[in-house]
Amino acid sequence: MLPKIEIRAFGTLQVTRDQEAVTESDWHTRQARQLLKILITERPRPVSTDRLIETLWPASAPNAAATTLRSAINALRNVLEPDRPNRAPSRYIITRTPGYAFYLHEDIWLDVHEFERILDRAAKVPERQLLLEEAVALYQDDYLISDPYADWAQNERDRLRERYFNALLELSELQAAQGHYAAAISACRRILARDEVRENAYQSLMRFQAESGDSASALLTYERCRTILAEELGADPSPLTQMLHQRILNGEIAPAPSAPGALSHALPRPAAPDASAFVLPHSALLPSVNRPFGDIFVGREAESAELSDRLGHLNEGRGELVILAGEAGVGKTRLAYNLLHQAAGEGVTVISGSCQQIERKLPFAPLADAIGRYLHSLPEEALFGLPPASLAQIAQVIPSLQDILPELTPLQNDQLISPDEHRQRLIEGIVAFLDELARLRPLLLFIDDLHWADQDSLAVISRLAQRLQAAPILLLLAYRSDDLPENDALISLIYTLKRIEQTDFVEVARLSRAAVREFVSRFMGGVQIDAAALTDSLYEATQGNPLFVAETLRDLEERYQSCAPEADEDASRRRFSRRQMPALPQNQRVDEIVQERVSRLDENAREILQLCAVIGRDFSLDMLEHAAVADPVNGLEILLRRNFLIERPDERLDFSHQIVRQSVSDRLNALQRRRLHHAIGEALVQTGQADRNPSEAAFHFGLAGVQDQMRFHYYSVMAGEALLKTFGFYQAIEHFTQALGAMDVHPAVNGDRQAEEGLIGRALIGLGLAYESLLDAEGVTTTYRRLHTWAHEQEDIPLMLTAHSRLAATLELMGQQRESNALLRDLMASLLQHGAMPRSVIVTDLLERRRGIYSPYEERASRSWAPLVPPPPVPADPVQDILRLLDPVHAVQLLLSYGWTLRVQGQLGAAAACLERSLALAKETGQRSLASIAYFQLAVIARMRGDVEKSQELNEASIALNRLGDSTGELVSLWPRIASAFQSLHAGRIDEAEGRLRRVVLFLDANEAFRNHRNSANIGLGLVALARGEHDTAREMLQASLADAINLYPYTHVQALIGLADLAAREDRPTDSSRLLRQALRFAGQRSLIEEYVEVVLEIARLQPIHAPVRLLLQKTLEQTQIAGMIQLQRQLRDALEMVDAKVSVK
């Protein structure tokens, strides 16, 4: 049976009666709802009438308040029991000495009561996890969050929050024990989102991250914990937290297996095809390997047997991880190939890829290439059978998927999440896709040359390795041990992977002398030779390195073939066996052997080989045909036959070994290399590859000499812009910086100059956006100042406006409003100079208003009580005026700035319109910090209009955005934090205010750029000292902050003057107090700062200075707030008027 009444107190109060919501109009009076909140909070205890009156009507006369209370109680009873007969007793709001009480009747369902009932039961029964999940689901938000400063709610809110946190921690432990680390980590983060100094949540989060294999995130969590505790509490992490941190650093927390269904917590699974109907076609993407002498494969029996065992485990449904390590040329890829070939024959899905040195700056490069080639190898109908959500995830790093699946709907990027979270989603998306493939058919994934891997690919491998126990995946990795020191991220990964139970670390050693003898014997076939002599010579020369052995035999064979080119191979080998074996040099370097072989090529083949070496990676036949000077057919035939190059199954070409490529490339002189880079860049352009992979084009044109510098500039900028879209911000900065530096050194001439000017603008904008994404305030400021100066020199009006928009956003974020205003003034002068001024009435109006607000204050001896000067009227349609002037991405800041200015001057309707449009555009264009500021300003407007619940909702949205980023989140939250501290001060919560203000000061301690914020926080701390009776400290702090008038926010400037006036009144200096109040009133009134003006008038009403026209000031100000629609300020002014009138009547 459904309850008759449902009451939800988690979040804002919601009452449902007979399944219909009680609306705002149903309450009749706000006090009735407040009464219900207080009575629920104190249930089942009664609340005295005196306490209710003191809480709800503190300024009313006792008799009048008692009458009002009875009326409110009756209204509340009527809301809950509309059918109750007149004068009949209430079943829910009962009269009990010394006042009233809330009775939880069986008709009523109360979420708070249900929450605690479920938690109490969870402690006693086996189905604890289900009950905990049910309980935490009830906790929608903190208790009665729309009354954040109500003293009567604070203790209950804290008590319930504590139970919620404990439930989440207990639930996270149960989830982690089952391997559901994503859910456990999410539970810990929910705690920290509400209480960022809760150290036991940091401890659990660190442990779960480390156990899930994400040690890097665990270490970042510790740093976050350390910083927050220092800022908020002035304390270090506890010894337990520090010990946990050290254990993670030492690799002592081994990754634990994830549960089979754990991925469902991280990636929503759409409705998938019926597993019984869809069978993934078998496909094997094998690597291209050098098999110089047919199928000769010796000396690897033990390693091959071990790998075969691992493959057997895979076919049994068990995940495995194998790491092959060894020096260059030792045969890691050849060993892996044998395993992959065997796996393909057993019906396993085989995907292979290799890391390229040229692609170390490209996120997810080897995985994107390998998975992309695999998907392209599948028939189209098979692609439609794969889960669309997984395909949509990986389409972000494999754009070509859109070409073969145009119906695929790419995931919409939430522009308001942090770049790091975007990266985490991509990592999880790739891992989830591989997991999906493995569930359809066992999967063997091979990644070669891991020493050249980018960090994002390594992160995917780390995450995937933690899932192996739950999925049939054999993850095979190979890297050069001699190149390992160059990749710190790989060193850390290997250290972590070695601790995973399924890991098999195989050190691939050189061939033994016996293995070399077998190699020689099989190579010579049935020919009778002195195998021992040849083996000894080979072994002494090569020390058993398989690549060296193979290259030496190639060299010897080619020498004898060159003596009798008409002979077939067998005849050549017979002669080779009869002739005297030449002495081979001890420890001959492989590049010397390679160069001897290269010297025997004809000129055409040698030129083709050199071209291929400079390409730097595998390449297509189209690329070769466009880049080669002469017809490459004959030369390519020779190179393939002599095993310099190999042809992959996808018809791309590659070197037989990267050492061969490096050896050929190193022997080129500078001019040869430059010309070849030019030819390759041209080929990339002609084949359309340059636009699809601008980083590669930029690389080649950058090394092609001065003649190609313009194209280097173009493709570098293009590469940076592409990387911005895939969250490769550091790599984007590198491309933009290189382009700008090159354009400084080699400026374009003649017809290219105009094109280069456009590239400079694009590079500076891109560089600024990259710095914004990385929360680098210094980088943003420097870049946009440079852009502003450059645009001014070019007389580029749109770019000047863009530069101003981005730079002003940073300056305002840093609290440098005066500098931002000066920038706007310079912009206006430039617009006037270039005849562009009539384009925007709003820019003119904004400048004039801000000039007035931030104009220097001149203290004058005056006994007048200044009026509030009405602000100028708002020009018609300010939003459209700004959007006509700027592109949406750059209009955000100007709309925000204008909205703030209108808000402080009391023009709330136009202010809200500008701020709402600014918010919408900020969300659309991914400007998280500006969206957060817009939310906060809209929350202030809602509060001024008297809509407390909406204000709280908007403020929570602002806070939620701030939590997504570390440094920028802190910067954006500084003003809201300062503002909330002043609200706490006004509400008498001194300790709370001091904590928030000290955190601001601590955060800014080493940053001179935020003097506005620091001075404002110090003013707040001065008022804290005043509230505690520490007069000397208060005077010192308030006067010191006022002395820095250039770097002072108008609101806190007025608060400082009010504080000094209060101090003077306390010290019985009425003349000084009156003077300071007149000064504050004049400051706010001349600038049309309506909220600041009201606060001064309220303080005048409280202090009652001699000769002050208190009632007149209150009445006039009340009229102006009524015109502005400021409900909250109207209430305060009416209460003050009632008090003044009451005092007059008593007299």
PDB file of C-alpha atoms in Angstrom, residues 638-867:
ATOM      1  CA  ILE A 638      65.343  -6.091 -55.890  1.00  0.00           C
ATOM      2  CA  LEU A 639      64.758  -4.766 -52.368  1.00  0.00           C
ATOM      3  CA  LEU A 640      61.973  -7.260 -51.724  1.00  0.00           C
ATOM      4  CA  ARG A 641      63.954 -10.153 -53.149  1.00  0.00           C
ATOM      5  CA  ARG A 642      67.013  -9.320 -51.068  1.00  0.00           C
ATOM      6  CA  ASN A 643      64.913  -8.853 -47.918  1.00  0.00           C
ATOM      7  CA  PHE A 644      65.680  -5.213 -47.318  1.00  0.00           C
ATOM      8  CA  LEU A 645      61.939  -4.564 -47.492  1.00  0.00           C
ATOM      9  CA  ILE A 646      58.940  -6.777 -46.803  1.00  0.00           C
ATOM     10  CA  GLU A 647      55.363  -6.495 -48.034  1.00  0.00           C
ATOM     11  CA  ARG A 648      52.602  -6.588 -45.426  1.00  0.00           C
ATOM     12  CA  PRO A 649      49.231  -8.265 -45.977  1.00  0.00           C
ATOM     13  CA  ASP A 650      47.557  -4.832 -46.228  1.00  0.00           C
ATOM     14  CA  GLU A 651      49.874  -4.013 -49.194  1.00  0.00           C
ATOM     15  CA  ARG A 652      51.958  -1.578 -47.200  1.00  0.00           C
ATOM     16  CA  LEU A 653      55.737  -1.832 -47.228  1.00  0.00           C
ATOM     17  CA  ASP A 654      58.165  -1.845 -44.334  1.00  0.00           C
ATOM     18  CA  PHE A 655      61.791  -2.577 -43.565  1.00  0.00           C
ATOM     19  CA  SER A 656      62.776  -6.096 -42.635  1.00  0.00           C
ATOM     20  CA  HIS A 657      64.100  -4.642 -39.377  1.00  0.00           C
ATOM     21  CA  GLN A 658      64.199  -1.156 -37.898  1.00  0.00           C
ATOM     22  CA  ILE A 659      67.960  -1.410 -37.459  1.00  0.00           C
ATOM     23  CA  VAL A 660      68.287  -1.765 -41.223  1.00  0.00           C
ATOM     24  CA  ARG A 661      66.210   1.388 -41.673  1.00  0.00           C
ATOM     25  CA  GLN A 662      68.289   3.271 -39.104  1.00  0.00           C
ATOM     26  CA  SER A 663      71.546   2.141 -40.651  1.00  0.00           C
ATOM     27  CA  VAL A 664      70.539   3.321 -44.117  1.00  0.00           C
ATOM     28  CA  SER A 665      69.204   6.636 -42.812  1.00  0.00           C
ATOM     29  CA  ASP A 666      72.306   7.397 -40.734  1.00  0.00           C
ATOM     30  CA  ARG A 667      74.610   7.133 -43.775  1.00  0.00           C
ATOM     31  CA  LEU A 668      72.787   9.873 -45.715  1.00  0.00           C
ATOM     32  CA  ASN A 669      74.355  13.306 -45.861  1.00  0.00           C
ATOM     33  CA  ALA A 670      72.354  16.405 -44.864  1.00  0.00           C
ATOM     34  CA  LEU A 671      71.513  17.451 -48.435  1.00  0.00           C
ATOM     35  CA  GLN A 672      70.299  13.977 -49.383  1.00  0.00           C
ATOM     36  CA  ARG A 673      68.112  13.829 -46.307  1.00  0.00           C
ATOM     37  CA  ARG A 674      66.659  17.283 -46.940  1.00  0.00           C
ATOM     38  CA  ARG A 675      65.713  16.476 -50.536  1.00  0.00           C
ATOM     39  CA  LEU A 676      64.147  13.185 -49.544  1.00  0.00           C
ATOM     40  CA  HIS A 677      62.074  14.833 -46.804  1.00  0.00           C
ATOM     41  CA  HIS A 678      60.852  17.314 -49.425  1.00  0.00           C
ATOM     42  CA  ALA A 679      59.859  14.502 -51.797  1.00  0.00           C
ATOM     43  CA  ILE A 680      58.033  12.649 -49.016  1.00  0.00           C
ATOM     44  CA  GLY A 681      56.182  15.782 -47.928  1.00  0.00           C
ATOM     45  CA  GLU A 682      55.102  16.386 -51.515  1.00  0.00           C
ATOM     46  CA  ALA A 683      53.890  12.798 -51.757  1.00  0.00           C
ATOM     47  CA  LEU A 684      51.866  13.167 -48.564  1.00  0.00           C
ATOM     48  CA  VAL A 685      50.161  16.216 -50.038  1.00  0.00           C
ATOM     49  CA  GLN A 686      49.504  14.571 -53.406  1.00  0.00           C
ATOM     50  CA  THR A 687      48.026  11.433 -51.849  1.00  0.00           C
ATOM     51  CA  GLY A 688      45.839  13.392 -49.427  1.00  0.00           C
ATOM     52  CA  GLN A 689      47.651  11.981 -46.395  1.00  0.00           C
ATOM     53  CA  ALA A 690      48.943  15.370 -45.268  1.00  0.00           C
ATOM     54  CA  ASP A 691      45.486  16.608 -44.304  1.00  0.00           C
ATOM     55  CA  ARG A 692      44.660  13.354 -42.516  1.00  0.00           C
ATOM     56  CA  ASN A 693      47.984  13.207 -40.672  1.00  0.00           C
ATOM     57  CA  PRO A 694      49.338  16.768 -40.503  1.00  0.00           C
ATOM     58  CA  SER A 695      51.893  15.839 -37.820  1.00  0.00           C
ATOM     59  CA  GLU A 696      53.717  13.603 -40.293  1.00  0.00           C
ATOM     60  CA  ALA A 697      53.592  16.260 -43.010  1.00  0.00           C
ATOM     61  CA  ALA A 698      54.933  18.864 -40.574  1.00  0.00           C
ATOM     62  CA  PHE A 699      57.757  16.512 -39.597  1.00  0.00           C
ATOM     63  CA  HIS A 700      58.946  16.046 -43.170  1.00  0.00           C
ATOM     64  CA  PHE A 701      58.480  19.643 -44.330  1.00  0.00           C
ATOM     65  CA  GLY A 702      60.252  20.832 -41.192  1.00  0.00           C
ATOM     66  CA  LEU A 703      63.351  18.903 -42.282  1.00  0.00           C
ATOM     67  CA  ALA A 704      63.109  19.812 -45.954  1.00  0.00           C
ATOM     68  CA  GLY A 705      64.885  23.153 -45.777  1.00  0.00           C
ATOM     69  CA  VAL A 706      63.870  26.783 -46.143  1.00  0.00           C
ATOM     70  CA  GLN A 707      61.960  26.176 -49.384  1.00  0.00           C
ATOM     71  CA  ASP A 708      59.309  24.208 -47.471  1.00  0.00           C
ATOM     72  CA  GLN A 709      59.109  26.343 -44.347  1.00  0.00           C
ATOM     73  CA  MET A 710      55.728  27.779 -45.291  1.00  0.00           C
ATOM     74  CA  ARG A 711      54.245  24.314 -45.515  1.00  0.00           C
ATOM     75  CA  PHE A 712      55.957  23.347 -42.282  1.00  0.00           C
ATOM     76  CA  HIS A 713      54.213  26.313 -40.649  1.00  0.00           C
ATOM     77  CA  TYR A 714      50.870  25.334 -42.156  1.00  0.00           C
ATOM     78  CA  TYR A 715      50.938  21.666 -41.204  1.00  0.00           C
ATOM     79  CA  SER A 716      52.369  22.343 -37.740  1.00  0.00           C
ATOM     80  CA  VAL A 717      49.436  24.637 -36.980  1.00  0.00           C
ATOM     81  CA  MET A 718      47.054  22.113 -38.493  1.00  0.00           C
ATOM     82  CA  ALA A 719      48.592  19.330 -36.384  1.00  0.00           C
ATOM     83  CA  GLY A 720      48.248  21.415 -33.229  1.00  0.00           C
ATOM     84  CA  GLU A 721      44.591  22.110 -33.988  1.00  0.00           C
ATOM     85  CA  ALA A 722      43.955  18.410 -34.589  1.00  0.00           C
ATOM     86  CA  LEU A 723      45.630  17.493 -31.299  1.00  0.00           C
ATOM     87  CA  LEU A 724      43.420  19.963 -29.416  1.00  0.00           C
ATOM     88  CA  LYS A 725      40.419  17.895 -30.516  1.00  0.00           C
ATOM     89  CA  THR A 726      41.953  14.657 -29.220  1.00  0.00           C
ATOM     90  CA  PHE A 727      43.176  16.155 -25.902  1.00  0.00           C
ATOM     91  CA  GLY A 728      46.863  16.008 -26.817  1.00  0.00           C
ATOM     92  CA  PHE A 729      47.441  19.438 -25.275  1.00  0.00           C
ATOM     93  CA  TYR A 730      51.164  19.125 -24.528  1.00  0.00           C
ATOM     94  CA  GLN A 731      51.830  17.874 -28.044  1.00  0.00           C
ATOM     95  CA  ALA A 732      49.680  20.690 -29.456  1.00  0.00           C
ATOM     96  CA  ILE A 733      51.726  23.278 -27.552  1.00  0.00           C
ATOM     97  CA  GLU A 734      54.886  21.814 -29.035  1.00  0.00           C
ATOM     98  CA  HIS A 735      53.528  22.067 -32.586  1.00  0.00           C
ATOM     99  CA  PHE A 736      52.234  25.632 -32.143  1.00  0.00           C
ATOM    100  CA  THR A 737      55.459  26.754 -30.469  1.00  0.00           C
ATOM    101  CA  GLN A 738      57.599  25.217 -33.209  1.00  0.00           C
ATOM    102  CA  ALA A 739      55.489  26.890 -35.879  1.00  0.00           C
ATOM    103  CA  LEU A 740      55.662  30.305 -34.217  1.00  0.00           C
ATOM    104  CA  GLY A 741      59.407  29.986 -33.654  1.00  0.00           C
ATOM    105  CA  ALA A 742      59.972  28.973 -37.265  1.00  0.00           C
ATOM    106  CA  MET A 743      57.863  31.878 -38.534  1.00  0.00           C
ATOM    107  CA  ASP A 744      60.000  34.250 -36.477  1.00  0.00           C
ATOM    108  CA  VAL A 745      63.228  32.801 -37.886  1.00  0.00           C
ATOM    109  CA  HIS A 746      62.038  32.311 -41.477  1.00  0.00           C
ATOM    110  CA  PRO A 747      59.263  34.827 -42.155  1.00  0.00           C
ATOM    111  CA  ALA A 748      57.394  34.463 -45.408  1.00  0.00           C
ATOM    112  CA  VAL A 749      57.928  36.898 -48.244  1.00  0.00           C
ATOM    113  CA  ASN A 750      55.848  38.310 -51.063  1.00  0.00           C
ATOM    114  CA  GLY A 751      52.615  36.426 -51.705  1.00  0.00           C
ATOM    115  CA  ASP A 752      53.056  34.036 -48.780  1.00  0.00           C
ATOM    116  CA  ARG A 753      53.088  36.821 -46.212  1.00  0.00           C
ATOM    117  CA  GLN A 754      49.315  37.143 -45.966  1.00  0.00           C
ATOM    118  CA  ALA A 755      48.866  33.398 -45.583  1.00  0.00           C
ATOM    119  CA  GLU A 756      51.513  33.331 -42.871  1.00  0.00           C
ATOM    120  CA  GLU A 757      49.786  36.120 -40.971  1.00  0.00           C
ATOM    121  CA  GLY A 758      46.690  33.968 -40.808  1.00  0.00           C
ATOM    122  CA  LEU A 759      48.772  31.061 -39.514  1.00  0.00           C
ATOM    123  CA  ILE A 760      50.310  33.218 -36.783  1.00  0.00           C
ATOM    124  CA  GLY A 761      46.845  34.155 -35.573  1.00  0.00           C
ATOM    125  CA  ARG A 762      45.670  30.541 -35.648  1.00  0.00           C
ATOM    126  CA  ALA A 763      48.813  29.342 -33.860  1.00  0.00           C
ATOM    127  CA  LEU A 764      48.472  31.920 -31.086  1.00  0.00           C
ATOM    128  CA  ILE A 765      44.786  31.149 -30.585  1.00  0.00           C
ATOM    129  CA  GLY A 766      45.498  27.417 -30.536  1.00  0.00           C
ATOM    130  CA  LEU A 767      48.401  27.873 -28.135  1.00  0.00           C
ATOM    131  CA  GLY A 768      46.218  29.914 -25.804  1.00  0.00           C
ATOM    132  CA  LEU A 769      43.447  27.313 -25.887  1.00  0.00           C
ATOM    133  CA  ALA A 770      45.950  24.547 -25.104  1.00  0.00           C
ATOM    134  CA  TYR A 771      47.265  26.498 -22.115  1.00  0.00           C
ATOM    135  CA  GLU A 772      43.682  27.109 -20.970  1.00  0.00           C
ATOM    136  CA  SER A 773      42.981  23.376 -21.091  1.00  0.00           C
ATOM    137  CA  LEU A 774      46.120  22.694 -19.044  1.00  0.00           C
ATOM    138  CA  LEU A 775      45.159  25.360 -16.484  1.00  0.00           C
ATOM    139  CA  ASP A 776      48.374  27.291 -17.142  1.00  0.00           C
ATOM    140  CA  ALA A 777      47.482  30.875 -16.224  1.00  0.00           C
ATOM    141  CA  GLU A 778      50.930  32.221 -17.079  1.00  0.00           C
ATOM    142  CA  GLY A 779      50.923  30.546 -20.483  1.00  0.00           C
ATOM    143  CA  VAL A 780      47.428  31.870 -21.219  1.00  0.00           C
ATOM    144  CA  THR A 781      48.305  35.425 -20.217  1.00  0.00           C
ATOM    145  CA  THR A 782      51.575  35.526 -22.150  1.00  0.00           C
ATOM    146  CA  THR A 783      50.037  34.022 -25.276  1.00  0.00           C
ATOM    147  CA  TYR A 784      46.955  36.220 -25.430  1.00  0.00           C
ATOM    148  CA  ARG A 785      48.947  39.377 -24.735  1.00  0.00           C
ATOM    149  CA  ARG A 786      51.129  38.439 -27.691  1.00  0.00           C
ATOM    150  CA  LEU A 787      48.040  37.759 -29.798  1.00  0.00           C
ATOM    151  CA  HIS A 788      46.511  41.093 -28.787  1.00  0.00           C
ATOM    152  CA  THR A 789      49.677  42.995 -29.708  1.00  0.00           C
ATOM    153  CA  TRP A 790      50.048  41.149 -32.990  1.00  0.00           C
ATOM    154  CA  ALA A 791      46.397  41.682 -33.977  1.00  0.00           C
ATOM    155  CA  HIS A 792      46.750  45.399 -33.225  1.00  0.00           C
ATOM    156  CA  GLU A 793      49.793  45.602 -35.494  1.00  0.00           C
ATOM    157  CA  GLN A 794      47.881  43.810 -38.237  1.00  0.00           C
ATOM    158  CA  GLU A 795      44.806  46.025 -37.743  1.00  0.00           C
ATOM    159  CA  ASP A 796      42.796  42.808 -37.546  1.00  0.00           C
ATOM    160  CA  ILE A 797      39.639  43.911 -35.731  1.00  0.00           C
ATOM    161  CA  PRO A 798      38.005  40.466 -35.245  1.00  0.00           C
ATOM    162  CA  LEU A 799      41.269  39.033 -33.954  1.00  0.00           C
ATOM    163  CA  MET A 800      41.745  42.009 -31.616  1.00  0.00           C
ATOM    164  CA  LEU A 801      38.299  41.311 -30.176  1.00  0.00           C
ATOM    165  CA  THR A 802      39.145  37.620 -29.877  1.00  0.00           C
ATOM    166  CA  ALA A 803      42.412  38.363 -28.090  1.00  0.00           C
ATOM    167  CA  HIS A 804      40.663  40.752 -25.745  1.00  0.00           C
ATOM    168  CA  SER A 805      37.948  38.213 -24.991  1.00  0.00           C
ATOM    169  CA  ARG A 806      40.372  35.433 -24.085  1.00  0.00           C
ATOM    170  CA  LEU A 807      42.849  37.623 -22.209  1.00  0.00           C
ATOM    171  CA  ALA A 808      40.168  39.506 -20.307  1.00  0.00           C
ATOM    172  CA  ALA A 809      38.736  36.179 -19.163  1.00  0.00           C
ATOM    173  CA  THR A 810      42.109  35.257 -17.678  1.00  0.00           C
ATOM    174  CA  LEU A 811      42.663  38.685 -16.103  1.00  0.00           C
ATOM    175  CA  GLU A 812      39.241  38.631 -14.484  1.00  0.00           C
ATOM    176  CA  LEU A 813      39.807  35.096 -13.292  1.00  0.00           C
ATOM    177  CA  MET A 814      42.969  36.393 -11.634  1.00  0.00           C
ATOM    178  CA  GLY A 815      41.065  39.305 -10.094  1.00  0.00           C
ATOM    179  CA  GLN A 816      42.787  41.932 -12.229  1.00  0.00           C
ATOM    180  CA  GLN A 817      39.643  43.846 -13.168  1.00  0.00           C
ATOM    181  CA  ARG A 818      41.458  47.144 -13.492  1.00  0.00           C
ATOM    182  CA  GLU A 819      43.925  45.623 -15.974  1.00  0.00           C
ATOM    183  CA  SER A 820      41.038  44.039 -17.836  1.00  0.00           C
ATOM    184  CA  ASN A 821      39.365  47.431 -18.002  1.00  0.00           C
ATOM    185  CA  ALA A 822      42.548  49.033 -19.314  1.00  0.00           C
ATOM    186  CA  LEU A 823      42.679  46.339 -21.985  1.00  0.00           C
ATOM    187  CA  LEU A 824      39.100  47.158 -22.961  1.00  0.00           C
ATOM    188  CA  ARG A 825      39.985  50.859 -23.095  1.00  0.00           C
ATOM    189  CA  ASP A 826      42.910  50.120 -25.433  1.00  0.00           C
ATOM    190  CA  LEU A 827      40.601  48.028 -27.562  1.00  0.00           C
ATOM    191  CA  MET A 828      38.098  50.874 -27.800  1.00  0.00           C
ATOM    192  CA  ALA A 829      40.834  53.278 -28.848  1.00  0.00           C
ATOM    193  CA  SER A 830      41.921  50.865 -31.556  1.00  0.00           C
ATOM    194  CA  LEU A 831      38.360  50.430 -32.776  1.00  0.00           C
ATOM    195  CA  LEU A 832      37.944  54.204 -32.976  1.00  0.00           C
ATOM    196  CA  GLN A 833      41.249  54.527 -34.796  1.00  0.00           C
ATOM    197  CA  HIS A 834      40.215  51.933 -37.393  1.00  0.00           C
ATOM    198  CA  GLY A 835      36.689  53.213 -37.812  1.00  0.00           C
ATOM    199  CA  ALA A 836      35.100  50.101 -36.325  1.00  0.00           C
ATOM    200  CA  MET A 837      33.612  51.752 -33.264  1.00  0.00           C
ATOM    201  CA  PRO A 838      29.974  52.005 -34.423  1.00  0.00           C
ATOM    202  CA  ARG A 839      29.782  48.221 -34.659  1.00  0.00           C
ATOM    203  CA  SER A 840      29.042  47.766 -30.926  1.00  0.00           C
ATOM    204  CA  VAL A 841      27.024  49.974 -28.603  1.00  0.00           C
ATOM    205  CA  ILE A 842      27.511  47.383 -25.872  1.00  0.00           C
ATOM    206  CA  VAL A 843      31.299  47.591 -25.850  1.00  0.00           C
ATOM    207  CA  THR A 844      31.022  51.367 -25.405  1.00  0.00           C
ATOM    208  CA  ASP A 845      28.479  50.989 -22.627  1.00  0.00           C
ATOM    209  CA  LEU A 846      30.551  48.313 -20.893  1.00  0.00           C
ATOM    210  CA  LEU A 847      33.655  50.481 -20.951  1.00  0.00           C
ATOM    211  CA  GLU A 848      31.836  53.469 -19.480  1.00  0.00           C
ATOM    212  CA  ARG A 849      30.226  51.421 -16.740  1.00  0.00           C
ATOM    213  CA  ARG A 850      33.438  49.649 -15.769  1.00  0.00           C
ATOM    214  CA  ARG A 851      35.382  52.897 -15.919  1.00  0.00           C
ATOM    215  CA  GLY A 852      32.968  54.260 -13.337  1.00  0.00           C
ATOM    216  CA  ILE A 853      33.051  51.180 -11.125  1.00  0.00           C
ATOM    217  CA  TYR A 854      36.845  50.972 -11.057  1.00  0.00           C
ATOM    218  CA  SER A 855      37.626  54.683 -11.059  1.00  0.00           C
ATOM    219  CA  PRO A 856      39.979  55.798  -8.269  1.00  0.00           C
ATOM    220  CA  TYR A 857      38.125  56.877  -5.150  1.00  0.00           C
ATOM    221  CA  GLU A 858      38.798  60.387  -3.907  1.00  0.00           C
ATOM    222  CA  GLU A 859      37.884  60.901  -0.260  1.00  0.00           C
ATOM    223  CA  ARG A 860      36.100  64.213   0.371  1.00  0.00           C
ATOM    224  CA  ALA A 861      35.033  65.897   3.554  1.00  0.00           C
ATOM    225  CA  SER A 862      31.257  65.906   3.207  1.00  0.00           C
ATOM    226  CA  ARG A 863      28.440  65.565   5.712  1.00  0.00           C
ATOM    227  CA  SER A 864      25.888  64.577   3.111  1.00  0.00           C
ATOM    228  CA  TRP A 865      24.425  61.087   2.855  1.00  0.00           C
ATOM    229  CA  ALA A 866      24.880  60.278  -0.830  1.00  0.00           C
ATOM    230  CA  PRO A 867      21.940  58.873  -2.804  1.00  0.00           C
TER     231      PRO A 867
END
